[in-house]
PDB file of C-alpha atoms in Angstrom:
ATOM      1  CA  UNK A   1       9.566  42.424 -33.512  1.00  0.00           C
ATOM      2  CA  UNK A   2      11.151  39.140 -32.431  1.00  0.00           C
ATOM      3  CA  UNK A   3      11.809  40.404 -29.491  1.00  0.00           C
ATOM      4  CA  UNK A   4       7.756  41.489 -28.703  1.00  0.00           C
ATOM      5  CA  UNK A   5       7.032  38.277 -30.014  1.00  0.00           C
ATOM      6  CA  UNK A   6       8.923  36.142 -27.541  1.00  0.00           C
ATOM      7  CA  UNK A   7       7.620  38.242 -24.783  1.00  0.00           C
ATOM      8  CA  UNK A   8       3.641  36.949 -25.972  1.00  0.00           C
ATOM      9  CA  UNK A   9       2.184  33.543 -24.005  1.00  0.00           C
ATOM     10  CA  UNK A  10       2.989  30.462 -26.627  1.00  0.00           C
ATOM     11  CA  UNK A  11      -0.638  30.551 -27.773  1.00  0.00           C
ATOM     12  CA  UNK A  12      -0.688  33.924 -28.626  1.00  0.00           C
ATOM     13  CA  UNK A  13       3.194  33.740 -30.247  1.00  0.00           C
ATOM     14  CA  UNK A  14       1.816  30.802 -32.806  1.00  0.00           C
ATOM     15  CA  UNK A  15      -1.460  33.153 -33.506  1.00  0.00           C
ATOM     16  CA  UNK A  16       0.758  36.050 -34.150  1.00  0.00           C
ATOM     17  CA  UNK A  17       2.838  33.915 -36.298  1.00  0.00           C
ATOM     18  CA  UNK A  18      -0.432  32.467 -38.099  1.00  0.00           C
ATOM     19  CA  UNK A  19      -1.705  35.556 -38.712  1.00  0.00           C
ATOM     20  CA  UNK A  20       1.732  37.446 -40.565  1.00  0.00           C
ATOM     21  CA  UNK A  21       2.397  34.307 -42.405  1.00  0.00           C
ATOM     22  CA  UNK A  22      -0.992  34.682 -44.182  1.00  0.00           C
ATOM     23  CA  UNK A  23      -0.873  38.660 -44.458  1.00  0.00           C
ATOM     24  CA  UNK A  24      -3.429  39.841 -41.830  1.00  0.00           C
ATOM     25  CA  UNK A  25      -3.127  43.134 -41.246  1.00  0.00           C
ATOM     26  CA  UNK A  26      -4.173  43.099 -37.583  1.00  0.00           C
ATOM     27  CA  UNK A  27      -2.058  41.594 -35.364  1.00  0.00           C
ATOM     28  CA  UNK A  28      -2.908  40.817 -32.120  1.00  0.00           C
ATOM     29  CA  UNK A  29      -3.486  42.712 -28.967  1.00  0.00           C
ATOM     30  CA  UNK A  30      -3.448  42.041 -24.518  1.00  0.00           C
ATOM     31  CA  UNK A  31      -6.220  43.271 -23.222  1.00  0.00           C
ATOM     32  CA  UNK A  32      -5.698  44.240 -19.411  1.00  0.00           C
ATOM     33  CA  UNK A  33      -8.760  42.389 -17.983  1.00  0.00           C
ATOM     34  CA  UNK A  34      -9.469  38.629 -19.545  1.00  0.00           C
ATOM     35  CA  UNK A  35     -11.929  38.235 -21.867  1.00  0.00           C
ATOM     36  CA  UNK A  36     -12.734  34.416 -21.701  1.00  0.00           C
ATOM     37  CA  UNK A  37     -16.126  35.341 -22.177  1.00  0.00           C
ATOM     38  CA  UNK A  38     -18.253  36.822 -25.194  1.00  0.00           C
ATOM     39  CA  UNK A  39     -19.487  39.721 -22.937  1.00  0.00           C
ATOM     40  CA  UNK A  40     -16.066  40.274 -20.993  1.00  0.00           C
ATOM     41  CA  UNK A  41     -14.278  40.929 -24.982  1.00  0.00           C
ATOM     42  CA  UNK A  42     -17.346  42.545 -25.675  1.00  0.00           C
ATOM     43  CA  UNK A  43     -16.932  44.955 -22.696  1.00  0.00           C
ATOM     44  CA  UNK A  44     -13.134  45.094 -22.687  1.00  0.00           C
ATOM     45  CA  UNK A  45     -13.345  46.091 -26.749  1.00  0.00           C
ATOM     46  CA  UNK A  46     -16.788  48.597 -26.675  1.00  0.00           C
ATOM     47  CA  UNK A  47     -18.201  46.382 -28.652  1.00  0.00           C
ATOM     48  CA  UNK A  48     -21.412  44.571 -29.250  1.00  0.00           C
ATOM     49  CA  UNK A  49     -21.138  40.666 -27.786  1.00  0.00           C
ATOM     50  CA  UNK A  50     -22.293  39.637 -31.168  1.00  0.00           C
ATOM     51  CA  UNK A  51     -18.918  40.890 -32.980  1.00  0.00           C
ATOM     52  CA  UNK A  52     -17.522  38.313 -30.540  1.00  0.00           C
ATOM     53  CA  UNK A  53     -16.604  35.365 -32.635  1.00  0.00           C
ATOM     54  CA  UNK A  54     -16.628  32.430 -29.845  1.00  0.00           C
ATOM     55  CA  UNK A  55     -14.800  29.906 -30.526  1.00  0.00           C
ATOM     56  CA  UNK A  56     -16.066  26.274 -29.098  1.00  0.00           C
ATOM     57  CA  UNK A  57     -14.727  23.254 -29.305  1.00  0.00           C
ATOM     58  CA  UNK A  58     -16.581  19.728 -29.693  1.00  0.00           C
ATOM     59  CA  UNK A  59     -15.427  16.413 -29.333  1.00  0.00           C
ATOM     60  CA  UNK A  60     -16.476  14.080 -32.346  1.00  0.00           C
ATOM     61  CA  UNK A  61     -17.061  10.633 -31.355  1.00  0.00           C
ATOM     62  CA  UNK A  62     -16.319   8.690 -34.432  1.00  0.00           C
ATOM     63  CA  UNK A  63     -13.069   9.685 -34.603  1.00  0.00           C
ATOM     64  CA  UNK A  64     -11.804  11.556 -31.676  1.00  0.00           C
ATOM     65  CA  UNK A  65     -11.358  14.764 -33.895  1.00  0.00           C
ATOM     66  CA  UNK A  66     -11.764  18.440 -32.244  1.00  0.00           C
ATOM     67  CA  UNK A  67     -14.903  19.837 -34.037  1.00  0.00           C
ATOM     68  CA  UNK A  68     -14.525  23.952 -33.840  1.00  0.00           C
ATOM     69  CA  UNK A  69     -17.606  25.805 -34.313  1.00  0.00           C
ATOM     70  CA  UNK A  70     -16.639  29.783 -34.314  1.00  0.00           C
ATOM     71  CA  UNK A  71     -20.259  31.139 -33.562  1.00  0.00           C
ATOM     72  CA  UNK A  72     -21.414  34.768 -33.101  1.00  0.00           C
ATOM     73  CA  UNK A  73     -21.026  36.185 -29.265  1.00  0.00           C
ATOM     74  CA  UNK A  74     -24.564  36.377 -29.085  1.00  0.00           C
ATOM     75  CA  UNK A  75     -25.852  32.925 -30.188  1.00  0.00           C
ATOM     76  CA  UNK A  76     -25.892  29.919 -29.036  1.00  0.00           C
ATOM     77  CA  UNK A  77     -24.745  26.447 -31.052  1.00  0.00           C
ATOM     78  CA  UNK A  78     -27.138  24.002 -31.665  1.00  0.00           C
ATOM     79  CA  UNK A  79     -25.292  20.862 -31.304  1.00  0.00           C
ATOM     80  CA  UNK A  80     -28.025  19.179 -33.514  1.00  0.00           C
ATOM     81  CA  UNK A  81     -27.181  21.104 -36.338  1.00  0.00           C
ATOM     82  CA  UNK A  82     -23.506  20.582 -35.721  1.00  0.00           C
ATOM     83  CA  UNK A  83     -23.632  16.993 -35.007  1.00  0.00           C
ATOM     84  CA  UNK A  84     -25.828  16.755 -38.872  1.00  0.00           C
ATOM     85  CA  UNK A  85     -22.998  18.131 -40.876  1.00  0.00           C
ATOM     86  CA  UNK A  86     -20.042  16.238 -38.983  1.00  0.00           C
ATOM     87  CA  UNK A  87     -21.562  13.358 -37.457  1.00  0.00           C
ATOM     88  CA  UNK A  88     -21.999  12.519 -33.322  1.00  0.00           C
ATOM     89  CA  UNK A  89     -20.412  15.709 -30.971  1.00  0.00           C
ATOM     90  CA  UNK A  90     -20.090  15.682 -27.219  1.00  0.00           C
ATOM     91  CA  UNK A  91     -18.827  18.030 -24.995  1.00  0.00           C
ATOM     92  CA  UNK A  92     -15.215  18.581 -25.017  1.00  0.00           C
ATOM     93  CA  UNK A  93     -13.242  18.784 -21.359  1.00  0.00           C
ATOM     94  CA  UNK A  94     -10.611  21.213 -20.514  1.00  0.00           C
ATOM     95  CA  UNK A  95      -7.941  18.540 -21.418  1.00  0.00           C
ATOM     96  CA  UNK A  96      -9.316  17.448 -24.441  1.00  0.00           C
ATOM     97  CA  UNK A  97      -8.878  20.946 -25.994  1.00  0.00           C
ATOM     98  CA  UNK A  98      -5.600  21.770 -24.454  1.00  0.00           C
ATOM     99  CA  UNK A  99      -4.306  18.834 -25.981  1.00  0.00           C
ATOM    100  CA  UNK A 100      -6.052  18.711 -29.666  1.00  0.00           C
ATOM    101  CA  UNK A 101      -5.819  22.875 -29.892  1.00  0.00           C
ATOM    102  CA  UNK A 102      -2.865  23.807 -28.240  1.00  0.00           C
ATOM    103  CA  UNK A 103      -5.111  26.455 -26.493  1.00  0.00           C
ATOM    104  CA  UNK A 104      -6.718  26.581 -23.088  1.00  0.00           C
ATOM    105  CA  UNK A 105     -10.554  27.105 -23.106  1.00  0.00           C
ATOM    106  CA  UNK A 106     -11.269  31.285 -23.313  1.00  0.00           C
ATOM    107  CA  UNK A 107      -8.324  31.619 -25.437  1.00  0.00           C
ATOM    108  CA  UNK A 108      -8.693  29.397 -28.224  1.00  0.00           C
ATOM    109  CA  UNK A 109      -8.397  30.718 -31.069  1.00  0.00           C
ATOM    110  CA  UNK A 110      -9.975  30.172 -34.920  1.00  0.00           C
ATOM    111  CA  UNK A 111      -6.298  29.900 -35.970  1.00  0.00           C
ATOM    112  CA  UNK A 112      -3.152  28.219 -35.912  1.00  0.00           C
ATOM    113  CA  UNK A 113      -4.066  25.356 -32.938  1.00  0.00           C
ATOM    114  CA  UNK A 114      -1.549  22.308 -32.514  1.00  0.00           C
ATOM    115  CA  UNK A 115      -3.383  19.885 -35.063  1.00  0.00           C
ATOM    116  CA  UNK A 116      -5.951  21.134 -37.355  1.00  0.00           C
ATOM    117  CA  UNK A 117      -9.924  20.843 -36.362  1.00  0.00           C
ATOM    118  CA  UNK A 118     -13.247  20.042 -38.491  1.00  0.00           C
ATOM    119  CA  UNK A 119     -14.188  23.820 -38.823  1.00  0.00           C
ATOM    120  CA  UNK A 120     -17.409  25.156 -39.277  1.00  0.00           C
ATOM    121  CA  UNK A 121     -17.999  29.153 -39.322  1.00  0.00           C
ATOM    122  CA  UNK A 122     -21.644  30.397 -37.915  1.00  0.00           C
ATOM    123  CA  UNK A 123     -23.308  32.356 -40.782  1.00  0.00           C
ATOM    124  CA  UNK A 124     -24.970  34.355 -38.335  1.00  0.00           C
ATOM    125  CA  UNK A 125     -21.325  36.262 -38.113  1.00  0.00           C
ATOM    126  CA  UNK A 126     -21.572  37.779 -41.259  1.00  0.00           C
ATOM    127  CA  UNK A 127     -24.244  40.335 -39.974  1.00  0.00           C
ATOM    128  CA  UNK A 128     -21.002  42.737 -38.668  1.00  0.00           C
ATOM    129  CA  UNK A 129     -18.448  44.322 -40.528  1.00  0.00           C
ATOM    130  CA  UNK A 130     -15.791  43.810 -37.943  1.00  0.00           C
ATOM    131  CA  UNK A 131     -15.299  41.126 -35.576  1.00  0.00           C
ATOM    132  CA  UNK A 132     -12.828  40.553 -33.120  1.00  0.00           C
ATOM    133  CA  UNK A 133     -11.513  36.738 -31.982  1.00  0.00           C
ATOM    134  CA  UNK A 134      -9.515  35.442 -28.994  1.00  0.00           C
ATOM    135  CA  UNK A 135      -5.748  34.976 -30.264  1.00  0.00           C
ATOM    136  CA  UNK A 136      -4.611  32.092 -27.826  1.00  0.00           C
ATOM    137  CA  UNK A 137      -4.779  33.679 -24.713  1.00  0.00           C
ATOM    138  CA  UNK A 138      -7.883  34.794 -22.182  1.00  0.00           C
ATOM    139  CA  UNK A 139      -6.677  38.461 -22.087  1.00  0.00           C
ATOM    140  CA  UNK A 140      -5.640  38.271 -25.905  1.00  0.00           C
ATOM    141  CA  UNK A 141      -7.864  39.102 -29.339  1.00  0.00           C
ATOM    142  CA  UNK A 142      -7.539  40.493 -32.521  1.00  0.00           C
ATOM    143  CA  UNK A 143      -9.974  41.906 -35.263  1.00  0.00           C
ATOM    144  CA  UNK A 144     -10.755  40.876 -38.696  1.00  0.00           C
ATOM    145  CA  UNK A 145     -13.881  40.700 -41.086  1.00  0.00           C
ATOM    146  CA  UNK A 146     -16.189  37.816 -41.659  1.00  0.00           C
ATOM    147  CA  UNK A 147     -14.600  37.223 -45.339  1.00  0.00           C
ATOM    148  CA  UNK A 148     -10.768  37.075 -43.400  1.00  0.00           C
ATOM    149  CA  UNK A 149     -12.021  34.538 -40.980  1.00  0.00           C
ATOM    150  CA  UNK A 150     -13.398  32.399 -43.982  1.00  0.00           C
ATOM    151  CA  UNK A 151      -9.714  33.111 -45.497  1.00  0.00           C
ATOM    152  CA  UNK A 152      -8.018  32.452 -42.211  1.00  0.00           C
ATOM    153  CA  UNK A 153      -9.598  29.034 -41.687  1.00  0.00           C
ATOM    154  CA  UNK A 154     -10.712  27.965 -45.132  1.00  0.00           C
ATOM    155  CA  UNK A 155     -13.989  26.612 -43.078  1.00  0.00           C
ATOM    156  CA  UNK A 156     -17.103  26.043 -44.751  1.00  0.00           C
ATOM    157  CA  UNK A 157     -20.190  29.097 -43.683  1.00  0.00           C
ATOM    158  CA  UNK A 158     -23.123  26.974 -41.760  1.00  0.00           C
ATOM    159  CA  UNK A 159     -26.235  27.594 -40.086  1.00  0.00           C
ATOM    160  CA  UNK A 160     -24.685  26.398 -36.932  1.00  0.00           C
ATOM    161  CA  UNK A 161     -26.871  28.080 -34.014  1.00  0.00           C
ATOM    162  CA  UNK A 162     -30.264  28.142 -32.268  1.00  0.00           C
ATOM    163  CA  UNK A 163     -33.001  30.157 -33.525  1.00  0.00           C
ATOM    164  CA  UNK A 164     -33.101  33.525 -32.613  1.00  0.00           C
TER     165      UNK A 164
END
């Protein structure tokens, strides 16, 4: 195993790591095509692109702080929302969330980034029985259920997204 391990990108190593320490039972797996989108996991996983939990990062202006909002494949955030349970958002640049996740953006994962992000979880994820989320790396994911991810991340459940 610690072998395997070392051969994994860093991001994905730390997931992996993330994910034993607090007993998931699905560790994660490289996809051969990248999935730094919704629809390419989707595709890659035959799966809907709503089991897709996205994760995107915000940058909060008050304090600097990486905001994560971990939405539903198939929805789009409404920064509104967002911005009225943790105060003023903007967008967040390639550097900003290498540097305050660890991660590079269509890998990041809901777990075990560099320093720890205000998390909010999309309700609208809780409508599938299995979901699948990127585990550091653009070609790597792993599954879980909504009620792991609220485990996982100890993030409060939100009505973070557009209207349908």
């Amino acid at each position: 195993m610690e072998h395997a391990l070392k051969a994994l990108p860093e991001g994905m190593q730390r997931v992996t790591q993330a994910l034993a320490a607090a007993g998931h039972t699905h560790a994660p797996v490289m996809l051969d095509d990248a999935a730094r989108t919704a629809a390419q996991a989707a595709d890659a996983l035959g799966v809907v692109v709503g089991q897709i939990a996205k994760s995107i990062i915000f940058r909060r202006k008050e304090d600097d702080a990486a905001v994560l909002v971990i939405t539903s494949g198939d929805r789009r955030v409404d920064e509104k929302k967002v911005a009225a349970l943790v105060g003023k958002i903007g967008r967040a640049d390639a550097e900003f969330v290498k540097v305050k996740t660890g991660f590079t953006i269509g890998g990041v994962s809901p777990v075990a980034h560099t320093s720890e992000p205000v998390t909010l979880i999309d309700r609208e994820l809780s409508r599938f029985s299995e979901i699948w989320a990127a585990a550091g790396h653009p070609h790597g994911v792993f599954k879980l259920a909504f009620a792991d991810l609220e485990r996982l991340t100890g993030a409060p459940v939100a009505d973070v997204v557009e209207s349908a």
